[in-house]
mmCIF file with all atom_site columns, C-alpha atoms in Angstrom:
data_model
loop_
_atom_site.group_PDB
_atom_site.id
_atom_site.type_symbol
_atom_site.label_atom_id
_atom_site.label_alt_id
_atom_site.label_comp_id
_atom_site.label_asym_id
_atom_site.label_entity_id
_atom_site.label_seq_id
_atom_site.pdbx_PDB_ins_code
_atom_site.Cartn_x
_atom_site.Cartn_y
_atom_site.Cartn_z
_atom_site.occupancy
_atom_site.B_iso_or_equiv
_atom_site.pdbx_formal_charge
_atom_site.auth_seq_id
_atom_site.auth_comp_id
_atom_site.auth_asym_id
_atom_site.auth_atom_id
_atom_site.pdbx_PDB_model_num
ATOM 1  C CA . MET A 1 1  ? 0.000   0.000  0.000   1.00 76.00 ? 1  MET A CA 1
ATOM 2  C CA . LYS A 1 2  ? 1.063   3.576  -0.608  1.00 86.00 ? 2  LYS A CA 1
ATOM 3  C CA . THR A 1 3  ? 2.012   5.729  2.343   1.00 87.00 ? 3  THR A CA 1
ATOM 4  C CA . ASP A 1 4  ? 0.902   9.335  2.902   1.00 85.00 ? 4  ASP A CA 1
ATOM 5  C CA . THR A 1 5  ? -2.139  9.083  0.642   1.00 89.00 ? 5  THR A CA 1
ATOM 6  C CA . HIS A 1 6  ? -4.474  10.813 3.057   1.00 90.00 ? 6  HIS A CA 1
ATOM 7  C CA . PRO A 1 7  ? -4.399  14.581 3.631   1.00 90.00 ? 7  PRO A CA 1
ATOM 8  C CA . LYS A 1 8  ? -3.287  16.001 6.966   1.00 92.00 ? 8  LYS A CA 1
ATOM 9  C CA . TYR A 1 9  ? -6.171  16.310 9.436   1.00 92.00 ? 9  TYR A CA 1
ATOM 10 C CA . PHE A 1 10 ? -6.491  19.339 11.725  1.00 92.00 ? 10 PHE A CA 1
ATOM 11 C CA . ALA A 1 11 ? -8.638  18.549 14.755  1.00 93.00 ? 11 ALA A CA 1
ATOM 12 C CA . ASP A 1 12 ? -8.481  22.189 15.887  1.00 93.00 ? 12 ASP A CA 1
ATOM 13 C CA . GLY A 1 13 ? -9.394  23.804 12.546  1.00 92.00 ? 13 GLY A CA 1
ATOM 14 C CA . LYS A 1 14 ? -11.531 26.947 12.473  1.00 94.00 ? 14 LYS A CA 1
ATOM 15 C CA . ILE A 1 15 ? -14.237 28.376 10.260  1.00 93.00 ? 15 ILE A CA 1
ATOM 16 C CA . VAL A 1 16 ? -14.237 32.195 10.397  1.00 94.00 ? 16 VAL A CA 1
ATOM 17 C CA . CYS A 1 17 ? -17.144 34.329 9.202   1.00 93.00 ? 17 CYS A CA 1
ATOM 18 C CA . ALA A 1 18 ? -16.047 37.359 7.147   1.00 90.00 ? 18 ALA A CA 1
ATOM 19 C CA . ASN A 1 19 ? -19.181 39.277 8.092   1.00 87.00 ? 19 ASN A CA 1
ATOM 20 C CA . CYS A 1 20 ? -19.281 38.959 11.886  1.00 90.00 ? 20 CYS A CA 1
ATOM 21 C CA . ASN A 1 21 ? -15.845 37.363 12.639  1.00 91.00 ? 21 ASN A CA 1
ATOM 22 C CA . HIS A 1 22 ? -17.481 34.514 14.553  1.00 92.00 ? 22 HIS A CA 1
ATOM 23 C CA . GLU A 1 23 ? -15.267 31.415 14.826  1.00 94.00 ? 23 GLU A CA 1
ATOM 24 C CA . PHE A 1 24 ? -16.487 27.823 14.762  1.00 92.00 ? 24 PHE A CA 1
ATOM 25 C CA . PRO A 1 25 ? -14.129 25.007 15.801  1.00 94.00 ? 25 PRO A CA 1
ATOM 26 C CA . ILE A 1 26 ? -14.205 22.080 13.396  1.00 93.00 ? 26 ILE A CA 1
ATOM 27 C CA . GLY A 1 27 ? -12.104 19.100 12.426  1.00 93.00 ? 27 GLY A CA 1
ATOM 28 C CA . THR A 1 28 ? -11.028 19.470 8.817   1.00 91.00 ? 28 THR A CA 1
ATOM 29 C CA . THR A 1 29 ? -8.192  18.993 6.352   1.00 92.00 ? 29 THR A CA 1
ATOM 30 C CA . LYS A 1 30 ? -7.512  22.752 6.230   1.00 91.00 ? 30 LYS A CA 1
ATOM 31 C CA . GLU A 1 31 ? -6.266  24.854 9.135   1.00 91.00 ? 31 GLU A CA 1
ATOM 32 C CA . GLY A 1 32 ? -8.720  27.649 8.527   1.00 92.00 ? 32 GLY A CA 1
ATOM 33 C CA . ILE A 1 33 ? -11.716 28.277 6.308   1.00 93.00 ? 33 ILE A CA 1
ATOM 34 C CA . ARG A 1 34 ? -13.158 31.745 5.711   1.00 93.00 ? 34 ARG A CA 1
ATOM 35 C CA . VAL A 1 35 ? -16.851 32.013 4.769   1.00 93.00 ? 35 VAL A CA 1
ATOM 36 C CA . GLU A 1 36 ? -18.824 35.094 3.701   1.00 91.00 ? 36 GLU A CA 1
ATOM 37 C CA . ILE A 1 37 ? -21.799 34.479 5.984   1.00 89.00 ? 37 ILE A CA 1
ATOM 38 C CA . CYS A 1 38 ? -22.609 32.117 8.834   1.00 89.00 ? 38 CYS A CA 1
ATOM 39 C CA . SER A 1 39 ? -25.610 31.058 10.897  1.00 87.00 ? 39 SER A CA 1
ATOM 40 C CA . GLN A 1 40 ? -24.841 33.773 13.485  1.00 88.00 ? 40 GLN A CA 1
ATOM 41 C CA . CYS A 1 41 ? -25.411 36.619 11.016  1.00 86.00 ? 41 CYS A CA 1
ATOM 42 C CA . HIS A 1 42 ? -27.568 35.088 8.250   1.00 84.00 ? 42 HIS A CA 1
ATOM 43 C CA . PRO A 1 43 ? -31.034 36.723 8.061   1.00 78.00 ? 43 PRO A CA 1
ATOM 44 C CA . PHE A 1 44 ? -32.794 33.345 7.889   1.00 80.00 ? 44 PHE A CA 1
ATOM 45 C CA . PHE A 1 45 ? -31.383 32.241 11.236  1.00 79.00 ? 45 PHE A CA 1
ATOM 46 C CA . THR A 1 46 ? -31.430 35.621 13.000  1.00 82.00 ? 46 THR A CA 1
ATOM 47 C CA . GLY A 1 47 ? -34.847 36.773 11.787  1.00 81.00 ? 47 GLY A CA 1
ATOM 48 C CA . LYS A 1 48 ? -33.429 40.171 10.798  1.00 78.00 ? 48 LYS A CA 1
ATOM 49 C CA . LYS A 1 49 ? -33.598 41.580 7.298   1.00 72.00 ? 49 LYS A CA 1
ATOM 50 C CA . VAL A 1 50 ? -30.134 42.890 6.521   1.00 60.00 ? 50 VAL A CA 1
ATOM 51 C CA . LEU A 1 51 ? -28.655 43.835 3.165   1.00 64.00 ? 51 LEU A CA 1
ATOM 52 C CA . ILE A 1 52 ? -25.233 42.248 2.986   1.00 63.00 ? 52 ILE A CA 1
ATOM 53 C CA . ASP A 1 53 ? -23.130 43.709 0.204   1.00 62.00 ? 53 ASP A CA 1
ATOM 54 C CA . THR A 1 54 ? -19.710 42.115 0.506   1.00 62.00 ? 54 THR A CA 1
ATOM 55 C CA . GLU A 1 55 ? -18.675 42.740 -3.078  1.00 70.00 ? 55 GLU A CA 1
ATOM 56 C CA . GLY A 1 56 ? -19.991 46.290 -3.489  1.00 77.00 ? 56 GLY A CA 1
ATOM 57 C CA . ARG A 1 57 ? -22.278 45.113 -6.278  1.00 78.00 ? 57 ARG A CA 1
ATOM 58 C CA . VAL A 1 58 ? -25.005 47.633 -5.521  1.00 79.00 ? 58 VAL A CA 1
ATOM 59 C CA . ASP A 1 59 ? -22.528 50.521 -5.652  1.00 82.00 ? 59 ASP A CA 1
ATOM 60 C CA . LYS A 1 60 ? -21.063 49.265 -8.928  1.00 83.00 ? 60 LYS A CA 1
ATOM 61 C CA . PHE A 1 61 ? -24.535 49.019 -10.450 1.00 84.00 ? 61 PHE A CA 1
ATOM 62 C CA . ARG A 1 62 ? -25.444 52.532 -9.325  1.00 83.00 ? 62 ARG A CA 1
ATOM 63 C CA . GLN A 1 63 ? -22.225 53.925 -10.821 1.00 84.00 ? 63 GLN A CA 1
ATOM 64 C CA . LYS A 1 64 ? -22.904 52.215 -14.142 1.00 84.00 ? 64 LYS A CA 1
ATOM 65 C CA . THR A 1 65 ? -26.463 53.530 -14.315 1.00 85.00 ? 65 THR A CA 1
ATOM 66 C CA . ALA A 1 66 ? -25.296 57.046 -13.426 1.00 83.00 ? 66 ALA A CA 1
ATOM 67 C CA . LYS A 1 67 ? -22.816 56.958 -16.307 1.00 81.00 ? 67 LYS A CA 1
ATOM 68 C CA . ALA A 1 68 ? -25.423 55.586 -18.690 1.00 77.00 ? 68 ALA A CA 1
ATOM 69 C CA . THR A 1 69 ? -28.000 58.296 -17.956 1.00 74.00 ? 69 THR A CA 1
ATOM 70 C CA . GLY A 1 70 ? -25.558 61.009 -19.022 1.00 68.00 ? 70 GLY A CA 1
ATOM 71 C CA . ARG A 1 71 ? -25.033 59.499 -22.456 1.00 66.00 ? 71 ARG A CA 1
ATOM 72 C CA . ASP A 1 72 ? -27.150 60.310 -25.461 1.00 62.00 ? 72 ASP A CA 1
ATOM 73 C CA . LYS A 1 73 ? -28.078 57.273 -27.434 1.00 63.00 ? 73 LYS A CA 1
ATOM 74 C CA . LYS A 1 74 ? -27.305 57.448 -31.104 1.00 66.00 ? 74 LYS A CA 1
ATOM 75 C CA . VAL A 1 75 ? -30.349 56.743 -33.178 1.00 64.00 ? 75 VAL A CA 1
ATOM 76 C CA . ARG A 1 76 ? -29.554 54.929 -36.361 1.00 70.00 ? 76 ARG A CA 1
ATOM 77 C CA . LYS A 1 77 ? -32.012 55.327 -39.136 1.00 75.00 ? 77 LYS A CA 1
ATOM 78 C CA . LYS A 1 78 ? -32.778 52.008 -40.705 1.00 78.00 ? 78 LYS A CA 1
ATOM 79 C CA . LYS A 1 79 ? -32.445 52.171 -44.446 1.00 80.00 ? 79 LYS A CA 1
ATOM 80 C CA . THR A 1 80 ? -35.383 51.129 -46.527 1.00 86.00 ? 80 THR A CA 1
ATOM 81 C CA . LEU A 1 81 ? -35.119 48.448 -49.144 1.00 88.00 ? 81 LEU A CA 1
ATOM 82 C CA . GLU A 1 82 ? -35.322 51.048 -51.906 1.00 89.00 ? 82 GLU A CA 1
ATOM 83 C CA . GLU A 1 83 ? -32.399 53.054 -50.455 1.00 89.00 ? 83 GLU A CA 1
ATOM 84 C CA . ARG A 1 84 ? -30.230 49.937 -50.149 1.00 89.00 ? 84 ARG A CA 1
ATOM 85 C CA . VAL A 1 85 ? -30.982 48.889 -53.719 1.00 90.00 ? 85 VAL A CA 1
ATOM 86 C CA . ASN A 1 86 ? -30.184 52.391 -54.989 1.00 92.00 ? 86 ASN A CA 1
ATOM 87 C CA . GLU A 1 87 ? -26.837 52.390 -53.148 1.00 91.00 ? 87 GLU A CA 1
ATOM 88 C CA . GLU A 1 88 ? -25.900 48.984 -54.555 1.00 92.00 ? 88 GLU A CA 1
ATOM 89 C CA . LEU A 1 89 ? -26.811 50.087 -58.069 1.00 92.00 ? 89 LEU A CA 1
ATOM 90 C CA . ALA A 1 90 ? -24.745 53.266 -57.655 1.00 93.00 ? 90 ALA A CA 1
ATOM 91 C CA . GLU A 1 91 ? -21.726 51.212 -56.531 1.00 92.00 ? 91 GLU A CA 1
ATOM 92 C CA . GLN A 1 92 ? -22.094 48.819 -59.445 1.00 92.00 ? 92 GLN A CA 1
ATOM 93 C CA . LEU A 1 93 ? -22.402 51.757 -61.856 1.00 91.00 ? 93 LEU A CA 1
ATOM 94 C CA . LYS A 1 94 ? -19.183 53.297 -60.473 1.00 91.00 ? 94 LYS A CA 1
ATOM 95 C CA . LYS A 1 95 ? -17.353 49.981 -60.941 1.00 89.00 ? 95 LYS A CA 1
ATOM 96 C CA . GLU A 1 96 ? -18.569 49.659 -64.519 1.00 90.00 ? 96 GLU A CA 1
ATOM 97 C CA . ARG A 1 97 ? -17.585 53.236 -65.399 1.00 90.00 ? 97 ARG A CA 1
ATOM 98 C CA . SER A 1 98 ? -14.110 52.837 -63.893 1.00 85.00 ? 98 SER A CA 1
ATOM 99 C CA . LYS A 1 99 ? -13.342 49.845 -66.138 1.00 75.00 ? 99 LYS A CA 1
#
């Protein structure tokens, strides 16, 4: 049999919440695990309604919309079939005359 096939086990490992810094002791193969939210601060378990914005996504969205409202949208006029045909005929006529 092969030796050292199993990962190292840490009986005193910790899970740390990034939101409330609460630590949970746990036996695991990693010394420490960092989670974004835990049962101590999650709205489902606490009964509180809290907006948790760890990534700043709301702020990024608001900045993008603020930039977009200042821009004027360019309106492209869609060419009619007759205009497109006339342009193609004009191009073909130029090619024929240049020969």
